[in-house]
Tab-separated table of C-alpha atoms in Angstrom:
chain	number	residue	atom	x	y	z
A	1	MET	CA	-4.245	-5.681	24.520
A	2	THR	CA	-7.393	-4.484	26.273
A	3	VAL	CA	-8.302	-2.270	23.324
A	4	ALA	CA	-7.494	-5.084	20.907
A	5	LEU	CA	-9.694	-7.593	22.721
A	6	ASP	CA	-12.600	-5.140	22.789
A	7	LEU	CA	-12.314	-4.552	19.040
A	8	ALA	CA	-11.966	-8.267	18.327
A	9	ALA	CA	-15.170	-8.939	20.269
A	10	ARG	CA	-16.899	-6.530	17.899
A	11	GLY	CA	-15.620	-8.428	14.843
A	12	VAL	CA	-12.701	-6.132	13.997
A	13	PRO	CA	-9.403	-7.965	13.190
A	14	VAL	CA	-6.501	-6.332	15.031
A	15	LEU	CA	-2.710	-6.498	15.376
A	16	PRO	CA	0.008	-4.668	17.342
A	17	LEU	CA	2.094	-1.875	15.844
A	18	ARG	CA	5.553	-0.917	17.022
A	19	ALA	CA	7.102	2.552	16.885
A	20	GLY	CA	6.732	4.370	13.600
A	21	LYS	CA	3.335	2.789	12.823
A	22	LEU	CA	5.172	-0.342	11.682
A	23	PRO	CA	4.005	-3.942	12.161
A	24	VAL	CA	5.985	-6.404	14.210
A	25	GLY	CA	8.829	-7.926	12.197
A	26	ASN	CA	8.511	-11.297	10.533
A	27	CYS	CA	9.004	-14.344	12.720
A	28	PRO	CA	12.200	-16.445	12.296
A	29	ASP	CA	10.384	-19.050	10.200
A	30	CYS	CA	9.613	-16.374	7.583
A	31	HIS	CA	12.939	-14.577	7.523
A	32	ASP	CA	14.157	-13.744	4.022
A	33	THR	CA	10.962	-15.118	2.380
A	34	ALA	CA	11.547	-18.641	3.745
A	35	CYS	CA	7.768	-19.048	4.015
A	36	GLY	CA	7.276	-18.496	0.284
A	37	GLY	CA	7.014	-14.774	-0.130
A	38	ARG	CA	4.406	-13.566	2.347
A	39	PRO	CA	6.731	-10.787	3.619
A	40	ASN	CA	5.762	-8.946	0.438
A	41	MET	CA	2.274	-8.698	1.988
A	42	LYS	CA	0.693	-8.765	-1.459
A	43	ILE	CA	-0.685	-12.308	-1.495
A	44	PRO	CA	-4.215	-12.811	-0.095
A	45	GLY	CA	-4.890	-15.100	2.832
A	46	PRO	CA	-4.416	-15.206	6.584
A	47	CYS	CA	-1.104	-15.619	8.334
A	48	ALA	CA	-0.749	-18.958	10.163
A	49	CYS	CA	2.406	-18.044	12.089
A	50	PRO	CA	2.145	-18.322	15.910
A	51	SER	CA	3.694	-14.859	16.298
A	52	PRO	CA	2.163	-11.723	14.750
A	53	CYS	CA	3.703	-11.764	11.295
A	54	HIS	CA	3.101	-10.267	7.828
A	55	ALA	CA	1.281	-7.140	9.010
A	56	TRP	CA	-2.339	-7.115	7.771
A	57	ALA	CA	-2.329	-10.893	7.325
A	58	ALA	CA	-1.727	-11.376	11.050
A	59	ALA	CA	-4.813	-9.397	12.089
A	60	THR	CA	-7.265	-11.590	13.967
A	61	THR	CA	-10.402	-11.563	16.116
A	62	ASP	CA	-9.415	-14.735	17.992
A	63	PRO	CA	-8.918	-13.867	21.687
A	64	HIS	CA	-6.855	-17.022	22.225
A	65	VAL	CA	-4.368	-15.851	19.583
A	66	LEU	CA	-4.343	-12.264	20.846
A	67	THR	CA	-3.509	-13.390	24.393
A	68	SER	CA	-1.118	-16.204	23.455
A	69	VAL	CA	2.474	-16.253	24.693
A	70	PRO	CA	4.018	-15.264	21.306
A	71	TRP	CA	1.628	-12.304	21.011
A	72	ARG	CA	2.084	-11.113	24.612
A	73	LYS	CA	5.671	-10.107	23.855
A	74	ALA	CA	4.429	-8.100	20.859
A	75	TRP	CA	1.833	-6.299	22.975
A	76	THR	CA	4.517	-5.436	25.523
A	77	ASP	CA	6.549	-3.726	22.792
A	78	ALA	CA	3.562	-2.265	20.940
A	79	GLU	CA	3.022	1.462	20.625
A	80	THR	CA	-0.530	1.264	19.328
A	81	VAL	CA	-3.206	-1.022	17.846
A	82	ALA	CA	-3.883	-1.471	14.138
A	83	TRP	CA	-6.955	-2.953	12.491
A	84	HIS	CA	-7.618	-4.624	9.144
A	85	PRO	CA	-10.502	-2.775	7.431
A	86	GLY	CA	-11.041	-5.357	4.688
A	87	GLY	CA	-11.279	-8.109	7.281
A	88	ALA	CA	-14.133	-6.209	8.919
A	89	GLY	CA	-15.889	-5.617	5.585
A	90	LEU	CA	-14.988	-1.915	5.635
A	91	THR	CA	-12.963	0.641	3.697
A	92	VAL	CA	-10.957	3.557	5.111
A	93	VAL	CA	-10.380	6.609	2.938
A	94	ASP	CA	-7.213	7.992	4.524
A	95	LEU	CA	-7.015	11.778	4.074
A	96	ASP	CA	-3.501	12.946	4.901
A	97	HIS	CA	-3.950	16.707	5.080
A	98	ALA	CA	-6.458	19.572	5.168
A	99	ASP	CA	-6.716	19.897	1.378
A	100	ALA	CA	-7.611	16.204	1.086
A	101	VAL	CA	-10.253	16.603	3.806
A	102	ASP	CA	-11.748	19.599	1.982
A	103	TRP	CA	-11.881	17.545	-1.224
A	104	ALA	CA	-13.675	14.692	0.549
A	105	ARG	CA	-16.233	17.030	2.044
A	106	ARG	CA	-17.013	18.336	-1.448
A	107	GLU	CA	-16.956	15.059	-3.365
A	108	LEU	CA	-17.804	12.155	-1.034
A	109	PRO	CA	-20.962	11.334	0.925
A	110	ALA	CA	-20.741	11.895	4.672
A	111	THR	CA	-19.883	8.856	6.778
A	112	ARG	CA	-18.170	8.019	10.065
A	113	THR	CA	-14.979	10.059	10.450
A	114	VAL	CA	-11.992	9.699	12.763
A	115	PRO	CA	-9.465	12.528	13.315
A	116	THR	CA	-5.826	11.628	12.596
A	117	THR	CA	-2.574	13.423	13.272
A	118	ARG	CA	-2.753	15.409	10.037
A	119	GLY	CA	-6.172	14.704	8.554
A	120	GLU	CA	-9.063	12.259	8.875
A	121	HIS	CA	-10.112	8.658	8.247
A	122	TRP	CA	-13.486	8.292	6.505
A	123	ILE	CA	-14.919	4.804	7.069
A	124	TYR	CA	-17.450	3.206	4.714
A	125	ARG	CA	-19.312	-0.119	4.717
A	126	GLY	CA	-17.989	-2.444	2.017
A	127	ALA	CA	-14.507	-3.705	1.165
A	128	ILE	CA	-12.417	-3.153	-1.977
A	129	ARG	CA	-8.755	-3.416	-2.947
A	130	SER	CA	-6.353	-0.975	-1.336
A	131	ALA	CA	-4.251	1.656	-3.081
A	132	ASN	CA	-2.006	4.548	-2.099
A	133	GLY	CA	-1.943	7.931	-3.791
A	134	VAL	CA	-5.237	7.645	-5.679
A	135	ARG	CA	-5.183	11.449	-5.611
A	136	PRO	CA	-3.025	13.939	-3.670
A	137	GLY	CA	-3.082	13.047	0.008
A	138	VAL	CA	-5.628	10.237	-0.391
A	139	ASP	CA	-5.015	6.517	0.261
A	140	ILE	CA	-7.588	3.712	0.266
A	141	LYS	CA	-7.141	1.035	2.946
A	142	SER	CA	-9.307	-2.070	2.859
A	143	HIS	CA	-8.182	-5.504	1.605
A	144	MET	CA	-4.535	-6.370	2.294
A	145	ALA	CA	-3.929	-3.221	4.373
A	146	TYR	CA	-4.045	-1.999	7.948
A	147	ALA	CA	-4.871	1.308	9.622
A	148	ARG	CA	-4.081	2.650	13.076
A	149	TRP	CA	-6.935	2.440	15.553
A	150	LEU	CA	-7.555	6.041	16.592
A	151	GLY	CA	-10.962	5.644	18.199
A	152	PRO	CA	-14.530	4.940	17.067
A	153	GLY	CA	-15.035	8.325	15.426
A	154	THR	CA	-18.303	10.162	14.936
A	155	GLY	CA	-21.151	10.100	12.434
A	156	THR	CA	-23.216	7.382	10.792
A	157	MET	CA	-21.300	4.896	8.644
A	158	THR	CA	-22.666	4.759	5.088
A	159	ALA	CA	-22.193	2.429	2.137
A	160	LEU	CA	-19.046	2.634	0.035
A	161	PRO	CA	-19.832	5.165	-2.726
A	162	ALA	CA	-19.136	4.841	-6.433
A	163	ALA	CA	-16.890	7.908	-6.175
A	164	VAL	CA	-14.347	5.937	-4.105
A	165	ARG	CA	-14.415	2.975	-6.490
A	166	ALA	CA	-13.878	5.412	-9.357
A	167	LEU	CA	-10.605	6.550	-7.771
A	168	LEU	CA	-9.239	3.025	-8.189
A	169	ASP	CA	-10.441	2.816	-11.794
A	170	LYS	CA	-8.778	6.134	-12.564
A	171	GLN	CA	-5.505	4.975	-11.034
A	172	GLU	CA	-5.511	1.901	-13.262
A	173	THR	CA	-6.084	3.794	-16.500
A	174	THR	CA	-4.320	7.154	-16.109
A	175	SER	CA	-1.017	7.463	-17.971
A	176	PRO	CA	1.804	9.483	-16.466
A	177	PRO	CA	1.288	13.174	-17.305
A	178	GLY	CA	3.734	14.900	-19.620
A	179	GLY	CA	6.297	17.494	-18.706
A	180	LEU	CA	9.625	17.202	-16.985
A	181	VAL	CA	9.753	16.952	-13.200
A	182	SER	CA	12.448	17.626	-10.655
A	183	SER	CA	13.978	14.147	-10.589
A	184	SER	CA	16.077	13.020	-13.517
A	185	PRO	CA	16.823	9.306	-13.019
A	186	GLY	CA	19.330	7.665	-15.259
A	187	GLY	CA	20.018	4.082	-16.199
A	188	TRP	CA	17.398	3.559	-18.922
A	189	ASP	CA	18.826	3.945	-22.413
A	190	ARG	CA	16.594	4.054	-25.486
A	191	GLN	CA	19.392	2.575	-27.580
A	192	VAL	CA	19.478	-0.684	-25.615
A	193	ALA	CA	15.713	-0.878	-25.099
A	194	THR	CA	15.396	-2.121	-28.653
A	195	GLY	CA	11.870	-3.476	-28.320
A	196	CYS	CA	10.306	-0.549	-26.452
A	197	ARG	CA	7.628	1.355	-28.347
A	198	HIS	CA	7.927	4.455	-26.131
A	199	SER	CA	10.124	7.492	-26.525
A	200	GLU	CA	12.927	8.030	-24.046
A	201	ARG	CA	11.231	11.261	-22.886
A	202	PHE	CA	7.996	9.387	-22.091
A	203	VAL	CA	9.792	6.710	-20.078
A	204	ARG	CA	12.046	9.076	-18.158
A	205	THR	CA	9.210	11.493	-17.375
A	206	GLY	CA	6.955	8.721	-16.103
A	207	LEU	CA	9.746	7.162	-14.069
A	208	ALA	CA	10.745	10.512	-12.577
A	209	ARG	CA	7.181	11.169	-11.455
A	210	GLY	CA	6.966	7.703	-9.919
A	211	VAL	CA	10.280	8.144	-8.105
A	212	ASP	CA	9.065	11.454	-6.687
A	213	MET	CA	5.885	9.740	-5.424
A	214	VAL	CA	7.971	7.134	-3.586
A	215	ARG	CA	10.270	9.757	-2.078
A	216	ALA	CA	7.251	11.714	-0.864
A	217	CYS	CA	6.380	8.823	1.518
A	218	THR	CA	8.703	10.022	4.241
A	219	ASP	CA	6.506	8.832	7.141
A	220	SER	CA	5.321	5.431	5.899
A	221	GLY	CA	4.071	3.569	2.855
A	222	ALA	CA	7.155	3.922	0.660
A	223	GLY	CA	7.408	0.147	0.138
A	224	SER	CA	3.792	-0.124	-0.976
A	225	LYS	CA	4.186	2.946	-3.169
A	226	ALA	CA	7.282	1.432	-4.797
A	227	PHE	CA	5.277	-1.729	-5.529
A	228	ALA	CA	2.480	0.345	-7.095
A	229	VAL	CA	4.879	2.469	-9.173
A	230	ALA	CA	6.681	-0.627	-10.443
A	231	GLN	CA	3.386	-2.294	-11.350
A	232	PHE	CA	2.101	0.807	-13.151
A	233	THR	CA	5.416	1.219	-14.993
A	234	ALA	CA	5.359	-2.388	-16.176
A	235	ARG	CA	1.802	-2.059	-17.446
A	236	GLN	CA	2.885	0.726	-19.795
A	237	HIS	CA	5.093	-1.797	-21.585
A	238	THR	CA	2.688	-4.716	-22.037
A	239	ALA	CA	2.251	-3.936	-25.741
A	240	CYS	CA	5.965	-3.572	-26.431
A	241	PRO	CA	7.608	-6.361	-28.429
A	242	GLY	CA	10.533	-6.170	-25.984
A	243	PRO	CA	13.029	-6.144	-24.499
A	244	CYS	CA	12.400	-2.882	-22.655
A	245	HIS	CA	15.073	-3.387	-19.978
A	246	LEU	CA	12.739	-2.756	-17.075
A	247	ASP	CA	15.496	-3.827	-14.700
A	248	ALA	CA	17.087	-0.400	-15.114
A	249	LEU	CA	13.805	1.282	-14.210
A	250	ALA	CA	13.455	-1.047	-11.232
A	251	GLU	CA	16.833	0.038	-9.869
A	252	ALA	CA	15.695	3.672	-9.788
A	253	ILE	CA	12.472	2.787	-7.943
A	254	VAL	CA	14.330	0.635	-5.399
A	255	ALA	CA	16.850	3.421	-4.802
A	256	ALA	CA	14.026	5.888	-4.165
A	257	ALA	CA	12.427	3.593	-1.580
A	258	VAL	CA	15.755	2.970	0.158
A	259	SER	CA	16.390	6.740	0.306
A	260	VAL	CA	13.349	7.182	2.590
A	261	GLY	CA	14.186	4.311	4.901
A	262	VAL	CA	12.836	1.122	3.285
A	263	PRO	CA	15.269	-1.781	3.823
A	264	GLU	CA	16.865	-2.639	0.494
A	265	PRO	CA	15.831	-6.346	0.508
A	266	TYR	CA	12.192	-5.402	1.126
A	267	ALA	CA	12.296	-2.623	-1.495
A	268	THR	CA	13.800	-5.009	-4.042
A	269	ARG	CA	11.139	-7.668	-3.356
A	270	ALA	CA	8.316	-5.116	-3.572
A	271	VAL	CA	9.528	-3.655	-6.872
A	272	THR	CA	10.273	-7.042	-8.410
A	273	ARG	CA	6.840	-8.270	-7.450
A	274	GLY	CA	5.223	-5.137	-8.841
A	275	LEU	CA	6.936	-5.684	-12.182
A	276	THR	CA	6.179	-9.382	-12.449
A	277	LEU	CA	2.570	-9.245	-11.264
A	278	ALA	CA	1.560	-6.463	-13.651
A	279	THR	CA	0.221	-8.780	-16.362
A	280	PRO	CA	0.408	-12.441	-17.388
A	281	GLN	CA	2.571	-11.351	-20.315
A	282	ILE	CA	5.182	-9.826	-18.029
A	283	ARG	CA	5.066	-12.805	-15.672
A	284	ARG	CA	5.844	-15.132	-18.574
A	285	ALA	CA	8.694	-12.894	-19.699
A	286	ALA	CA	10.157	-12.842	-16.204
A	287	ALA	CA	9.908	-16.616	-15.737
């Protein structure tokens, strides 16, 4: 709590993390999406629950909230402190391993850096949307995301560069690469997907690559990755006359998330939301 209060005084929204770098669980009033869906953590806006709830949305700079009775129990159980980069007007480029760090040193302007267990956090001024897996070993944490507080770091913080924004643009427009991969998910049948304009090879290859990306998140982030994979998958079908039977693809993504420890109800909500939020066209079809 002492660390949290110091950060809050500097304008950095904070929250407690329990073991495994996980946020405190949802409060009873929000169990099973009773509050309207905020457990998906994909809807903007602050959390108004008295207890720390909804991960990044709970982050606050209010010392009265941080020291309140509901929060004191969370601090007692906390393993570390997390902070909300977007809430502080900042962006963290999370580099998970040495190769990612080497890439950043070649391609990104120098800024404040913080050592992590396996790599580094590079912190820039300016906030953008968050995304996981924008390239191998690289996640972007800003809006609607949290990062562990690992110290102030070293170096002079610089403005968010165009090269980081370009990673998000590339993620939005890059189609799944060709070629078969190790996974071979079943369930999707070209014969019943009567309105799909894609070949069965294209769909299965893209799905297999997405499933492998989810399964690679063995430490954390599998739920968010499943959301992103589902959203990307759905966007490939926006021009199809339909039906494409995306429910079969969703089952494979959910199963992948569950296999690395994501609770099935959360995985199902994340994937369903990823499918239905992809485009207005898909939202209307799902309604």
